[in-house]
Amino acid sequence: MKRVFGVKAKKEPPPSIEDANERITKRGDTVDEKIKKLDVELNRYKDQIKKTRPGPMQDGIKARAMRVLKQKRMYEGQRDMLYNQTFNLDQVQFAAEGIKDAQQTMSALKSANKDLKGMMKTVKIQDIDNLQDEMMDLMDVSNEIQETLGRSYSVPDDIDEEDLMGELDALEADMENESEGVPSYLQPDKESDFDSELNLPSAPTGQTAVPHGRANAQV
């Protein structure tokens, strides 16, 4: 059967945008090389025209220069056409890459949306509120425990604030005495004036009066 009808030839895949762009770019480079060669030839003809006198010889050089100039214009037109083709291919390639990026973005969003829906099924607002309430209760209990453990066993509960203020004033007075010199508890006790307390008369300071008889005896 294959010998009668033959075998269907395999179709080659169509060229991609990158392949077409690369091929056109190579053709443009080839055309640029040809234009450069024609420029060199034109410059040579220009020098010859300057060196020759008007006449048949100069006319022949001008005719060759005109032919080279026409070829250059033709190649420049081809180069411009190839550049336009590469520009169009670049635009198409940019649009195709943009569509591919959009497809990937959509796929990523769909996957993320599916994952979020699955996670939201396991998380409930009521559970979060209950957890917050439990945490607040635990924090209150923890604060009460800390306050209870921080109590001092040696401090009685029935302390008079006026007594404490009196002791505080005494401490401030001692601190003032310390700043002036010797502390109050190191200062010597003052002797009490017993004479003033007993209301005794003071000792005589001048000459005492002598009785008359005793004075005569002394004489």
Rosetta silent file (secondary structure, phi, psi, omega in degrees, C-alpha in Angstrom):
SEQUENCE: MKRVFGVKAKKEPPPSIEDANERITKRGDTVDEKIKKLDVELNRYKDQIKKTRPGPMQDGIKARAMRVLKQKRMYEGQRDMLYNQTFNLDQVQFAAEGIKDAQQTMSALKSANKDLKGMMKTVKIQDIDNLQDEMMDLMDVSNEIQETLGRSYSVPDDIDEEDLMGELDALEADMENESEGVPSYLQPDKESDFDSELNLPSAPTGQTAVPHGRANAQV
SCORE:     score description
SCORE:     0.000 S_00000001
   1 L     0.000  -40.334  179.324    0.000    0.000    0.000 S_00000001
   2 H   -64.143  -33.434  179.724    2.832    2.401    0.819 S_00000001
   3 H   -71.033  -30.881 -178.290    4.364    1.695   -2.597 S_00000001
   4 H   -78.789  -53.631 -175.754    1.063    2.443   -4.347 S_00000001
   5 H   -92.671  -17.237 -178.654   -0.124    5.526   -2.471 S_00000001
   6 L    82.881  172.839 -179.205    3.172    6.602   -1.026 S_00000001
   7 L  -103.939  134.444  179.603    3.969    7.865    2.450 S_00000001
   8 L   -67.123  124.777 -179.039    2.584   11.171    3.651 S_00000001
   9 L   -68.876  142.611  178.897    5.412   13.601    4.048 S_00000001
  10 L   -76.012  132.939  178.190    5.896   15.043    7.512 S_00000001
  11 L   -80.814  133.476  176.735    5.135   18.706    7.781 S_00000001
  12 L   -76.553  144.836  179.595    7.857   20.811    9.231 S_00000001
  13 L   -65.591  147.875  179.828    6.808   23.012   12.122 S_00000001
  14 L   -65.772  149.798 -179.300    6.325   26.661   11.211 S_00000001
  15 L   -67.189  145.837  178.310    9.225   28.961   12.032 S_00000001
  16 L   -81.859  171.489  179.981    9.007   30.802   15.278 S_00000001
  17 H   -65.572  -35.954  178.944    9.196   34.534   15.646 S_00000001
  18 H   -65.183  -41.583  179.532   12.731   34.278   16.967 S_00000001
  19 H   -64.297  -44.828 -179.852   13.845   32.255   13.930 S_00000001
  20 H   -64.452  -40.479  179.812   12.257   34.665   11.472 S_00000001
  21 H   -65.000  -41.131  179.337   13.721   37.663   13.263 S_00000001
  22 H   -64.922  -41.771 -179.946   17.184   36.116   13.284 S_00000001
  23 H   -64.988  -43.054  179.972   17.033   35.278    9.576 S_00000001
  24 H   -67.217  -35.262  178.801   15.891   38.785    8.594 S_00000001
  25 H   -64.670  -39.911  177.296   18.588   40.334   10.789 S_00000001
  26 H   -63.494  -41.505  177.776   21.257   38.314    8.993 S_00000001
  27 H   -62.941  -39.876  177.328   19.936   39.480    5.625 S_00000001
  28 H   -63.088  -38.013  177.446   20.027   43.066    6.847 S_00000001
  29 H   -65.329  -38.930  177.805   23.650   42.652    7.915 S_00000001
  30 H   -63.000  -41.704  178.675   24.521   41.284    4.453 S_00000001
  31 H   -65.061  -37.893  178.259   22.886   44.267    2.771 S_00000001
  32 H   -62.706  -39.478  178.103   24.791   46.651    5.051 S_00000001
  33 H   -63.507  -41.203  178.060   28.084   45.069    3.997 S_00000001
  34 H   -63.443  -40.544  179.260   27.198   45.541    0.332 S_00000001
  35 H   -63.871  -38.627  177.997   26.307   49.198    0.933 S_00000001
  36 H   -63.548  -41.415  178.673   29.669   49.789    2.627 S_00000001
  37 H   -63.927  -41.194  178.099   31.509   48.318   -0.356 S_00000001
  38 H   -64.819  -34.623  176.595   29.538   50.538   -2.755 S_00000001
  39 H   -62.937  -40.922  178.203   30.410   53.588   -0.618 S_00000001
  40 H   -63.328  -42.374  179.778   34.111   52.771   -0.975 S_00000001
  41 H   -65.940  -38.439  177.806   33.713   52.428   -4.735 S_00000001
  42 H   -64.581  -40.372  178.385   31.822   55.735   -4.988 S_00000001
  43 H   -63.783  -35.805  178.107   34.539   57.554   -3.090 S_00000001
  44 H   -66.524  -41.392  178.378   37.123   56.174   -5.517 S_00000001
  45 H   -65.521  -36.581  178.207   35.113   57.406   -8.506 S_00000001
  46 H   -61.672  -42.288  178.570   34.758   60.836   -6.893 S_00000001
  47 H   -64.378  -39.924  179.280   38.531   61.135   -6.575 S_00000001
  48 H   -65.727  -38.562  178.857   38.994   60.102  -10.204 S_00000001
  49 H   -63.725  -37.875  179.233   36.423   62.678  -11.373 S_00000001
  50 H   -66.874  -33.143 -175.514   38.294   65.398   -9.480 S_00000001
  51 H   -83.996  -20.530 -176.939   41.609   64.414  -11.038 S_00000001
  52 L   -95.900  156.903  177.502   40.388   64.145  -14.678 S_00000001
  53 L   -88.234  158.174  177.021   39.469   66.930  -17.022 S_00000001
  54 L   -59.944  133.853 -179.185   36.040   67.270  -18.585 S_00000001
  55 L   162.735 -167.545 -178.997   35.725   64.973  -21.538 S_00000001
  56 H   -61.543  -37.281 -178.655   34.892   61.423  -22.596 S_00000001
  57 H   -66.568  -42.574  179.358   37.050   59.884  -19.860 S_00000001
  58 H   -68.939  -34.128  177.705   35.359   61.855  -17.124 S_00000001
  59 H   -66.230  -37.776  177.826   31.946   61.053  -18.580 S_00000001
  60 H   -64.980  -39.149  178.152   32.716   57.324  -18.457 S_00000001
  61 H   -65.930  -38.920  179.261   33.726   57.600  -14.778 S_00000001
  62 H   -65.920  -37.374  179.310   30.524   59.471  -14.016 S_00000001
  63 H   -64.354  -43.388  177.087   28.448   56.791  -15.745 S_00000001
  64 H   -63.848  -38.328  178.467   30.055   54.060  -13.601 S_00000001
  65 H   -64.376  -38.889  178.719   29.519   56.174  -10.494 S_00000001
  66 H   -64.395  -39.312  179.233   25.854   56.602  -11.392 S_00000001
  67 H   -64.603  -42.568  177.843   25.448   52.829  -11.769 S_00000001
  68 H   -65.037  -37.687 -179.877   27.037   52.228   -8.361 S_00000001
  69 H   -66.099  -37.129  176.762   24.853   54.928   -6.826 S_00000001
  70 H   -64.146  -42.078  177.318   21.715   53.232   -8.199 S_00000001
  71 H   -61.483  -40.247  179.520   22.801   49.921   -6.666 S_00000001
  72 H   -62.748  -44.300  178.631   23.364   51.659   -3.361 S_00000001
  73 H   -62.180  -37.987  178.502   19.869   53.177   -3.413 S_00000001
  74 H   -64.411  -45.509  179.450   18.392   49.766   -4.206 S_00000001
  75 H   -66.292  -35.888  178.077   20.233   48.109   -1.300 S_00000001
  76 H   -64.931  -38.325  175.451   19.231   50.908    1.054 S_00000001
  77 H   -63.241  -41.598  176.944   15.587   50.345    0.106 S_00000001
  78 H   -63.863  -40.554  179.965   15.960   46.617    0.832 S_00000001
  79 H   -63.281  -42.797  178.513   17.639   47.386    4.138 S_00000001
  80 H   -63.001  -39.115  178.422   14.804   49.713    5.171 S_00000001
  81 H   -64.704  -42.040  178.045   12.256   47.062    4.242 S_00000001
  82 H   -65.583  -38.353  177.562   14.086   44.433    6.315 S_00000001
  83 H   -64.301  -37.079  177.137   14.301   46.804    9.265 S_00000001
  84 H   -65.805  -37.673  178.332   10.543   47.356    9.044 S_00000001
  85 H   -65.748  -44.275  177.749    9.985   43.612    9.047 S_00000001
  86 H   -63.363  -35.400  178.125   12.173   43.117   12.107 S_00000001
  87 H   -64.296  -43.134  178.409   10.318   45.949   13.825 S_00000001
  88 H   -64.471  -41.022  178.198    6.973   44.259   13.127 S_00000001
  89 H   -63.819  -38.028  177.760    8.310   40.920   14.357 S_00000001
  90 H   -63.122  -39.807  178.205    9.545   42.585   17.547 S_00000001
  91 H   -64.962  -43.126  178.749    6.099   44.019   18.155 S_00000001
  92 H   -63.767  -42.223  179.322    4.444   40.647   17.594 S_00000001
  93 H   -63.556  -40.311  178.356    6.970   38.939   19.863 S_00000001
  94 H   -63.468  -41.863  178.541    6.395   41.535   22.575 S_00000001
  95 H   -65.261  -40.486  179.407    2.625   41.028   22.338 S_00000001
  96 H   -64.522  -41.466  178.149    3.020   37.227   22.461 S_00000001
  97 H   -65.267  -36.370  176.862    5.252   37.452   25.535 S_00000001
  98 H   -63.692  -39.417  178.434    2.713   39.751   27.168 S_00000001
  99 H   -66.698  -40.877  177.483   -0.048   37.207   26.566 S_00000001
 100 H   -61.669  -41.850  177.606    2.121   34.420   27.990 S_00000001
 101 H   -62.974  -39.215  177.949    2.803   36.511   31.069 S_00000001
 102 H   -64.465  -39.877  177.770   -0.919   37.169   31.450 S_00000001
 103 H   -63.311  -44.175  177.995   -1.647   33.443   31.215 S_00000001
 104 H   -63.357  -38.491  178.524    0.933   32.646   33.869 S_00000001
 105 H   -64.589  -42.833  178.324   -0.462   35.389   36.081 S_00000001
 106 H   -63.155  -40.803  178.648   -3.979   34.015   35.721 S_00000001
 107 H   -63.619  -41.824  179.162   -2.802   30.506   36.540 S_00000001
 108 H   -65.195  -39.959  178.842   -0.983   31.776   39.635 S_00000001
 109 H   -65.778  -40.272  178.076   -4.052   33.735   40.768 S_00000001
 110 H   -63.129  -43.237  179.169   -6.324   30.735   40.320 S_00000001
 111 H   -63.721  -42.786  179.075   -3.965   28.543   42.316 S_00000001
 112 H   -65.343  -38.502  178.772   -3.687   31.156   45.083 S_00000001
 113 H   -63.199  -41.299  178.757   -7.474   31.591   45.141 S_00000001
 114 H   -64.154  -43.105  179.423   -7.956   27.857   45.537 S_00000001
 115 H   -64.324  -41.011  179.565   -5.436   27.703   48.373 S_00000001
 116 H   -64.145  -40.795  177.537   -7.039   30.632   50.158 S_00000001
 117 H   -61.566  -41.144  178.276  -10.466   29.054   49.966 S_00000001
 118 H   -64.384  -38.733  179.605   -9.080   25.846   51.465 S_00000001
 119 H   -72.446  -35.052 -179.709   -7.397   27.741   54.295 S_00000001
 120 H   -67.329  -25.250  177.189  -10.450   29.865   55.037 S_00000001
 121 H   -67.304  -30.639 -179.104  -12.495   26.717   55.603 S_00000001
 122 H   -87.258  -12.215 -178.928  -10.197   25.771   58.494 S_00000001
 123 L  -112.672  126.892  179.994  -10.193   29.258   60.066 S_00000001
 124 L  -121.984  142.550 -179.169  -13.359   30.618   61.704 S_00000001
 125 H   -64.659  -37.930 -179.480  -13.915   34.077   63.141 S_00000001
 126 H   -63.785  -39.307  177.637  -15.746   32.672   66.154 S_00000001
 127 H   -63.885  -38.098  179.305  -12.796   30.468   67.013 S_00000001
 128 H   -66.129  -42.060  178.665  -10.478   33.466   66.833 S_00000001
 129 H   -63.321  -42.695  178.088  -12.749   35.483   69.151 S_00000001
 130 H   -62.830  -39.712  179.064  -12.910   32.619   71.647 S_00000001
 131 H   -64.907  -39.284  178.111   -9.158   32.266   71.558 S_00000001
 132 H   -64.345  -41.541  178.513   -8.722   35.989   72.225 S_00000001
 133 H   -63.062  -42.346  178.525  -11.098   35.806   75.195 S_00000001
 134 H   -63.676  -39.229  179.068   -9.225   32.844   76.636 S_00000001
 135 H   -65.176  -38.897  177.403   -5.926   34.638   76.250 S_00000001
 136 H   -64.486  -42.600  177.691   -7.291   37.687   78.082 S_00000001
 137 H   -62.082  -42.421  179.482   -8.531   35.491   80.940 S_00000001
 138 H   -64.000  -38.100  178.460   -5.175   33.764   81.168 S_00000001
 139 H   -65.986  -38.585  177.991   -3.371   37.109   81.278 S_00000001
 140 H   -64.441  -43.980  178.757   -5.633   38.295   84.112 S_00000001
 141 H   -63.209  -40.244  179.182   -4.990   35.112   86.088 S_00000001
 142 H   -63.015  -39.823  178.003   -1.259   35.461   85.457 S_00000001
 143 H   -65.324  -39.981  177.610   -1.295   39.034   86.788 S_00000001
 144 H   -63.671  -39.958  178.535   -3.140   37.954   89.904 S_00000001
 145 H   -63.945  -42.001  179.888   -0.595   35.181   90.492 S_00000001
 146 H   -64.581  -40.793  177.476    2.274   37.623   90.100 S_00000001
 147 H   -64.372  -39.957  179.829    0.702   40.055   92.561 S_00000001
 148 H   -65.879  -43.848  179.212    0.111   37.272   95.081 S_00000001
 149 H   -69.863  -21.995 -178.985    3.668   35.983   94.820 S_00000001
 150 L   -85.605    2.331  179.134    5.025   39.536   95.106 S_00000001
 151 L   -73.082  149.545  177.500    3.566   40.134   98.589 S_00000001
 152 L   -98.273  130.468 -176.892    5.946   40.557  101.539 S_00000001
 153 L   -75.911  -26.005 -174.180    5.308   38.250  104.489 S_00000001
 154 L   -86.029   -8.532 -178.539    7.012   40.517  107.105 S_00000001
 155 L   -94.603  118.711  178.539    4.888   43.599  106.445 S_00000001
 156 L   -72.892  162.337 -177.882    1.672   43.656  108.533 S_00000001
 157 L   -83.357  -29.742 -174.917   -1.546   44.816  107.018 S_00000001
 158 L   -95.286   61.273  177.735   -2.581   47.209  109.866 S_00000001
 159 L   -93.566  131.518  179.414    0.185   49.785  109.518 S_00000001
 160 L   -83.039  127.465 -178.783   -0.696   53.331  110.541 S_00000001
 161 H   -69.723  -29.920  178.887    0.271   55.827  107.894 S_00000001
 162 H   -66.463  -39.097  176.222    0.696   58.603  110.477 S_00000001
 163 H   -62.722  -41.466  178.560    3.366   56.568  112.288 S_00000001
 164 H   -63.131  -39.377  178.664    5.156   56.010  109.026 S_00000001
 165 H   -66.290  -36.722  176.897    5.076   59.735  108.284 S_00000001
 166 H   -63.785  -44.948  177.477    6.512   60.463  111.729 S_00000001
 167 H   -62.474  -36.805  179.000    9.388   58.049  111.167 S_00000001
 168 H   -65.427  -40.075  177.472    9.940   59.572  107.754 S_00000001
 169 H   -64.695  -38.386  178.504   10.185   63.087  109.298 S_00000001
 170 H   -65.118  -40.125  177.415   12.677   61.791  111.876 S_00000001
 171 H   -63.944  -38.178  177.712   14.796   60.288  109.152 S_00000001
 172 H   -65.973  -38.327  177.817   14.777   63.571  107.271 S_00000001
 173 H   -64.930  -42.335  176.772   15.904   65.426  110.396 S_00000001
 174 H   -61.042  -38.839  179.168   18.748   62.955  110.903 S_00000001
 175 H   -64.950  -36.522  176.814   19.783   63.443  107.311 S_00000001
 176 H   -66.651  -40.511  178.080   19.900   67.238  107.856 S_00000001
 177 H   -65.004  -38.145  178.052   22.094   66.802  110.958 S_00000001
 178 H   -64.209  -36.414  178.978   24.373   64.489  109.026 S_00000001
 179 H   -69.131  -30.782  178.479   24.742   67.087  106.329 S_00000001
 180 H   -80.333  -30.137 -177.525   25.706   69.715  108.978 S_00000001
 181 L   175.814 -118.634 -177.034   28.195   67.538  110.879 S_00000001
 182 L   -80.860  138.858  176.842   27.919   64.698  113.344 S_00000001
 183 L   -59.346  158.888 -175.687   24.746   62.617  113.245 S_00000001
 184 H   -66.482  -34.537 -177.342   22.244   63.125  116.018 S_00000001
 185 H   -76.438  -10.968  175.421   22.698   59.646  117.433 S_00000001
 186 H   -99.722   -9.150 -179.883   26.476   60.296  117.791 S_00000001
 187 L   -73.802  143.858  179.930   26.144   63.741  119.430 S_00000001
 188 L   -69.570  151.083  179.442   26.782   63.821  123.260 S_00000001
 189 L   -72.787  138.677  178.022   23.854   64.257  125.580 S_00000001
 190 L   -76.526  134.512  178.450   23.437   67.793  126.995 S_00000001
 191 L   -71.016  135.007 -179.840   23.811   68.074  130.824 S_00000001
 192 L   -77.737  145.157 -179.285   20.671   69.196  132.471 S_00000001
 193 L   -84.895   93.519 -177.374   20.765   72.368  134.536 S_00000001
 194 H   -69.035  -32.118 -178.470   19.960   70.989  137.999 S_00000001
 195 H   -63.679  -42.415  179.727   20.328   74.398  139.673 S_00000001
 196 H   -68.867  -33.607  178.820   17.677   75.902  137.542 S_00000001
 197 H   -67.993  -36.246 -178.297   15.476   72.904  138.095 S_00000001
 198 H   -87.675   -6.802 -179.737   15.881   73.115  141.979 S_00000001
 199 L    58.840   41.078  178.627   15.575   76.956  142.061 S_00000001
 200 L   -82.480  150.088  177.065   18.735   77.256  144.234 S_00000001
 201 L   -70.796  155.675 -179.014   20.324   80.707  144.873 S_00000001
 202 L   -81.072  153.294 -178.138   23.477   81.519  143.052 S_00000001
 203 L   -68.301  143.025  178.915   26.859   81.507  144.824 S_00000001
 204 L   -65.095  144.285 -178.697   28.133   84.907  146.109 S_00000001
 205 L  -108.981  -22.086 -177.407   30.709   86.534  143.904 S_00000001
 206 L  -100.281 -160.012  177.975   31.947   89.555  146.136 S_00000001
 207 L   -77.172  140.559 -179.622   33.301   89.890  149.786 S_00000001
 208 L   -86.410  153.487  178.851   31.166   88.331  152.492 S_00000001
 209 L   -78.451  133.371 -176.822   30.097   90.306  155.588 S_00000001
 210 L  -105.678  138.073  178.961   32.071   89.407  158.782 S_00000001
 211 L   -63.835  157.789 -173.797   30.507   89.607  162.271 S_00000001
 212 H   -68.453  -45.063 -178.542   31.699   92.436  164.580 S_00000001
 213 H   -62.297  -42.357 -179.272   33.140   90.298  167.359 S_00000001
 214 H   -68.199  -28.152  177.261   35.062   88.128  164.966 S_00000001
 215 H   -70.557  -40.052  178.975   36.523   91.179  163.351 S_00000001
 216 H   -65.181  -40.231  178.786   37.839   92.501  166.660 S_00000001
 217 H   -59.602  -43.931 -179.194   39.433   89.188  167.444 S_00000001
 218 H   -63.392  -33.428 -179.292   41.230   89.217  164.175 S_00000001
 219 L   -73.184    0.000    0.000   42.570   92.697  164.953 S_00000001
